[in-house]
């Protein structure tokens, strides 16, 4: 049964995302066609303001405790994060970790489209075991077998363009309750504690061949399995690794202030936009036209990121041709 906490959480995130897309991101859409780099710079920062909202609600309103151990993040470092998944919501809980290291505006999530419909860990675990049995691999209890094709593709291309500094291997664990899906959050079942253990691998320590990189990734998941077994069968923390809590680059006071400002801003933002729509006809027209644009671009092109990438490639190609003419 839905609880007031769950309803408040879901509705606050939805309306903030909805009105934020229209009234914060919408005005900058034309910039995408003129200067995609500037559009991306602005977009990242605007989206990051919304990403602080679920962090603020989870920790300030619902008392979720976050503990981070292991290696420190380097602010601004270009990194690929690999993480085990115990629930459908791990990607959102990760924001609680990343906000403390100024990574929210840089984070991009890569998932297979088919994963949108995966119902939960237990169902995925059955598929993972079937995959392990088919390929003669060890069956896991606490993690799912990694599909390494996407990982090696991303790492190879980023490394080729000299756009990768490190891999951050994050192990996430829940010592108490483990909400599996959005349904559990709607019922007010928020995790009491979330533990993140971070291991940083500089890019020059990774193997260069595709096959060795796949083996390297499988090795990390074997380590995760053992780490999580020790976590759940022991005292339910990662202190047994010998690595203490990581000091964040932001003080807890600063994190607390950011969370309070986020709740204040987004609590006022959505009602204020509704008031503007009600009072001004011009705002109503902008609101309707922007919604139509967002719906059409999704139906026709498959998402703004596709259009943005096409604009970047076109302008980059023109710039390259112009430089050749000048030579």
PDB file of N, CA, C and O in Angstrom, residues 2-3 18 23 25 45 49 66 74 117 123 157 164-165 170 178 182 196 207 209 232 256 258 279 284 300 302:
ATOM      1  N   UNK A   2       0.508   2.235  -0.786  1.00  0.00           N
ATOM      2  CA  UNK A   2       1.293   3.453  -0.883  1.00  0.00           C
ATOM      3  C   UNK A   2       1.246   4.225   0.427  1.00  0.00           C
ATOM      4  O   UNK A   2       0.230   4.260   1.115  1.00  0.00           O
ATOM      5  N   UNK A   3       2.370   4.846   0.791  1.00  0.00           N
ATOM      6  CA  UNK A   3       2.444   5.662   2.003  1.00  0.00           C
ATOM      7  C   UNK A   3       2.587   7.130   1.617  1.00  0.00           C
ATOM      8  O   UNK A   3       2.954   7.454   0.475  1.00  0.00           O
ATOM      9  N   UNK A  18       9.624  17.456 -14.417  1.00  0.00           N
ATOM     10  CA  UNK A  18       8.734  17.910 -15.486  1.00  0.00           C
ATOM     11  C   UNK A  18       8.869  19.416 -15.723  1.00  0.00           C
ATOM     12  O   UNK A  18       9.158  19.866 -16.842  1.00  0.00           O
ATOM     13  N   UNK A  23      11.021  24.604 -18.110  1.00  0.00           N
ATOM     14  CA  UNK A  23      11.342  25.997 -17.808  1.00  0.00           C
ATOM     15  C   UNK A  23      12.825  26.256 -17.528  1.00  0.00           C
ATOM     16  O   UNK A  23      13.239  27.415 -17.519  1.00  0.00           O
ATOM     17  N   UNK A  25      15.556  23.745 -18.800  1.00  0.00           N
ATOM     18  CA  UNK A  25      16.294  23.231 -19.960  1.00  0.00           C
ATOM     19  C   UNK A  25      15.739  23.759 -21.277  1.00  0.00           C
ATOM     20  O   UNK A  25      16.498  24.023 -22.220  1.00  0.00           O
ATOM     21  N   UNK A  45      24.934  21.361 -15.615  1.00  0.00           N
ATOM     22  CA  UNK A  45      24.767  22.068 -14.343  1.00  0.00           C
ATOM     23  C   UNK A  45      23.307  22.211 -13.942  1.00  0.00           C
ATOM     24  O   UNK A  45      22.978  22.145 -12.754  1.00  0.00           O
ATOM     25  N   UNK A  49      21.352  20.288 -10.567  1.00  0.00           N
ATOM     26  CA  UNK A  49      20.550  20.907  -9.512  1.00  0.00           C
ATOM     27  C   UNK A  49      19.362  20.012  -9.148  1.00  0.00           C
ATOM     28  O   UNK A  49      18.981  19.937  -7.978  1.00  0.00           O
ATOM     29  N   UNK A  66      24.340   7.271   4.624  1.00  0.00           N
ATOM     30  CA  UNK A  66      25.263   6.880   3.557  1.00  0.00           C
ATOM     31  C   UNK A  66      26.674   6.768   4.125  1.00  0.00           C
ATOM     32  O   UNK A  66      27.165   7.700   4.778  1.00  0.00           O
ATOM     33  N   UNK A  74      38.786  11.760  -7.311  1.00  0.00           N
ATOM     34  CA  UNK A  74      39.514  12.972  -7.648  1.00  0.00           C
ATOM     35  C   UNK A  74      38.536  13.890  -8.377  1.00  0.00           C
ATOM     36  O   UNK A  74      38.074  13.548  -9.467  1.00  0.00           O
ATOM     37  N   UNK A 117      12.981  -2.861 -18.417  1.00  0.00           N
ATOM     38  CA  UNK A 117      11.840  -3.721 -18.084  1.00  0.00           C
ATOM     39  C   UNK A 117      12.210  -4.858 -17.146  1.00  0.00           C
ATOM     40  O   UNK A 117      11.384  -5.693 -16.834  1.00  0.00           O
ATOM     41  N   UNK A 123      14.888 -11.974 -10.367  1.00  0.00           N
ATOM     42  CA  UNK A 123      14.657 -12.385 -11.749  1.00  0.00           C
ATOM     43  C   UNK A 123      15.951 -12.311 -12.543  1.00  0.00           C
ATOM     44  O   UNK A 123      16.278 -13.212 -13.319  1.00  0.00           O
ATOM     45  N   UNK A 157      37.165   3.098 -26.479  1.00  0.00           N
ATOM     46  CA  UNK A 157      36.941   4.338 -27.228  1.00  0.00           C
ATOM     47  C   UNK A 157      37.379   5.568 -26.435  1.00  0.00           C
ATOM     48  O   UNK A 157      37.979   6.497 -26.997  1.00  0.00           O
ATOM     49  N   UNK A 164      40.097   9.323 -20.720  1.00  0.00           N
ATOM     50  CA  UNK A 164      39.819   8.486 -19.552  1.00  0.00           C
ATOM     51  C   UNK A 164      41.031   8.467 -18.632  1.00  0.00           C
ATOM     52  O   UNK A 164      42.146   8.186 -19.057  1.00  0.00           O
ATOM     53  N   UNK A 165      40.785   8.783 -17.347  1.00  0.00           N
ATOM     54  CA  UNK A 165      41.863   8.826 -16.362  1.00  0.00           C
ATOM     55  C   UNK A 165      41.862   7.613 -15.430  1.00  0.00           C
ATOM     56  O   UNK A 165      42.923   7.202 -14.959  1.00  0.00           O
ATOM     57  N   UNK A 170      32.798   0.394  -7.847  1.00  0.00           N
ATOM     58  CA  UNK A 170      32.002   0.646  -6.642  1.00  0.00           C
ATOM     59  C   UNK A 170      31.182  -0.594  -6.297  1.00  0.00           C
ATOM     60  O   UNK A 170      30.487  -1.151  -7.150  1.00  0.00           O
ATOM     61  N   UNK A 178      16.238  -3.826   1.698  1.00  0.00           N
ATOM     62  CA  UNK A 178      16.705  -3.633   0.325  1.00  0.00           C
ATOM     63  C   UNK A 178      15.498  -3.375  -0.570  1.00  0.00           C
ATOM     64  O   UNK A 178      14.890  -4.314  -1.087  1.00  0.00           O
ATOM     65  N   UNK A 182      10.701   0.816  -7.785  1.00  0.00           N
ATOM     66  CA  UNK A 182       9.955   2.036  -7.526  1.00  0.00           C
ATOM     67  C   UNK A 182       8.724   1.766  -6.656  1.00  0.00           C
ATOM     68  O   UNK A 182       8.303   2.627  -5.876  1.00  0.00           O
ATOM     69  N   UNK A 196      28.804   2.221   0.292  1.00  0.00           N
ATOM     70  CA  UNK A 196      29.532   2.218  -0.974  1.00  0.00           C
ATOM     71  C   UNK A 196      31.010   1.979  -0.671  1.00  0.00           C
ATOM     72  O   UNK A 196      31.600   2.687   0.151  1.00  0.00           O
ATOM     73  N   UNK A 207      44.675  -3.616 -18.584  1.00  0.00           N
ATOM     74  CA  UNK A 207      45.207  -4.289 -19.785  1.00  0.00           C
ATOM     75  C   UNK A 207      44.737  -3.575 -21.045  1.00  0.00           C
ATOM     76  O   UNK A 207      43.705  -2.898 -21.049  1.00  0.00           O
ATOM     77  N   UNK A 209      44.468  -5.163 -24.334  1.00  0.00           N
ATOM     78  CA  UNK A 209      43.711  -5.970 -25.292  1.00  0.00           C
ATOM     79  C   UNK A 209      42.275  -6.162 -24.822  1.00  0.00           C
ATOM     80  O   UNK A 209      41.988  -6.147 -23.616  1.00  0.00           O
ATOM     81  N   UNK A 232      27.726  -9.330   4.208  1.00  0.00           N
ATOM     82  CA  UNK A 232      26.436  -9.800   4.699  1.00  0.00           C
ATOM     83  C   UNK A 232      26.559 -10.896   5.756  1.00  0.00           C
ATOM     84  O   UNK A 232      25.679 -11.035   6.610  1.00  0.00           O
ATOM     85  N   UNK A 256      25.126  19.422   3.786  1.00  0.00           N
ATOM     86  CA  UNK A 256      23.862  19.691   4.477  1.00  0.00           C
ATOM     87  C   UNK A 256      23.197  20.954   3.938  1.00  0.00           C
ATOM     88  O   UNK A 256      21.988  20.984   3.701  1.00  0.00           O
ATOM     89  N   UNK A 258      23.655  22.298   0.933  1.00  0.00           N
ATOM     90  CA  UNK A 258      23.198  22.015  -0.429  1.00  0.00           C
ATOM     91  C   UNK A 258      21.868  21.272  -0.403  1.00  0.00           C
ATOM     92  O   UNK A 258      20.947  21.573  -1.187  1.00  0.00           O
ATOM     93  N   UNK A 279      -1.286  32.638 -14.699  1.00  0.00           N
ATOM     94  CA  UNK A 279      -1.424  34.092 -14.792  1.00  0.00           C
ATOM     95  C   UNK A 279      -1.165  34.652 -16.181  1.00  0.00           C
ATOM     96  O   UNK A 279      -1.783  35.655 -16.567  1.00  0.00           O
ATOM     97  N   UNK A 284       1.693  30.186 -20.976  1.00  0.00           N
ATOM     98  CA  UNK A 284       0.910  28.996 -21.345  1.00  0.00           C
ATOM     99  C   UNK A 284       1.268  28.514 -22.740  1.00  0.00           C
ATOM    100  O   UNK A 284       1.412  27.311 -22.975  1.00  0.00           O
ATOM    101  N   UNK A 300      10.334  11.059 -32.973  1.00  0.00           N
ATOM    102  CA  UNK A 300      10.981  11.076 -34.292  1.00  0.00           C
ATOM    103  C   UNK A 300      12.449  10.673 -34.222  1.00  0.00           C
ATOM    104  O   UNK A 300      12.926   9.851 -35.021  1.00  0.00           O
ATOM    105  N   UNK A 302      14.266   9.860 -31.115  1.00  0.00           N
ATOM    106  CA  UNK A 302      14.653   8.928 -30.061  1.00  0.00           C
ATOM    107  C   UNK A 302      15.301   9.566 -28.860  1.00  0.00           C
ATOM    108  O   UNK A 302      15.818   8.870 -27.988  1.00  0.00           O
TER     109      UNK A 302
END
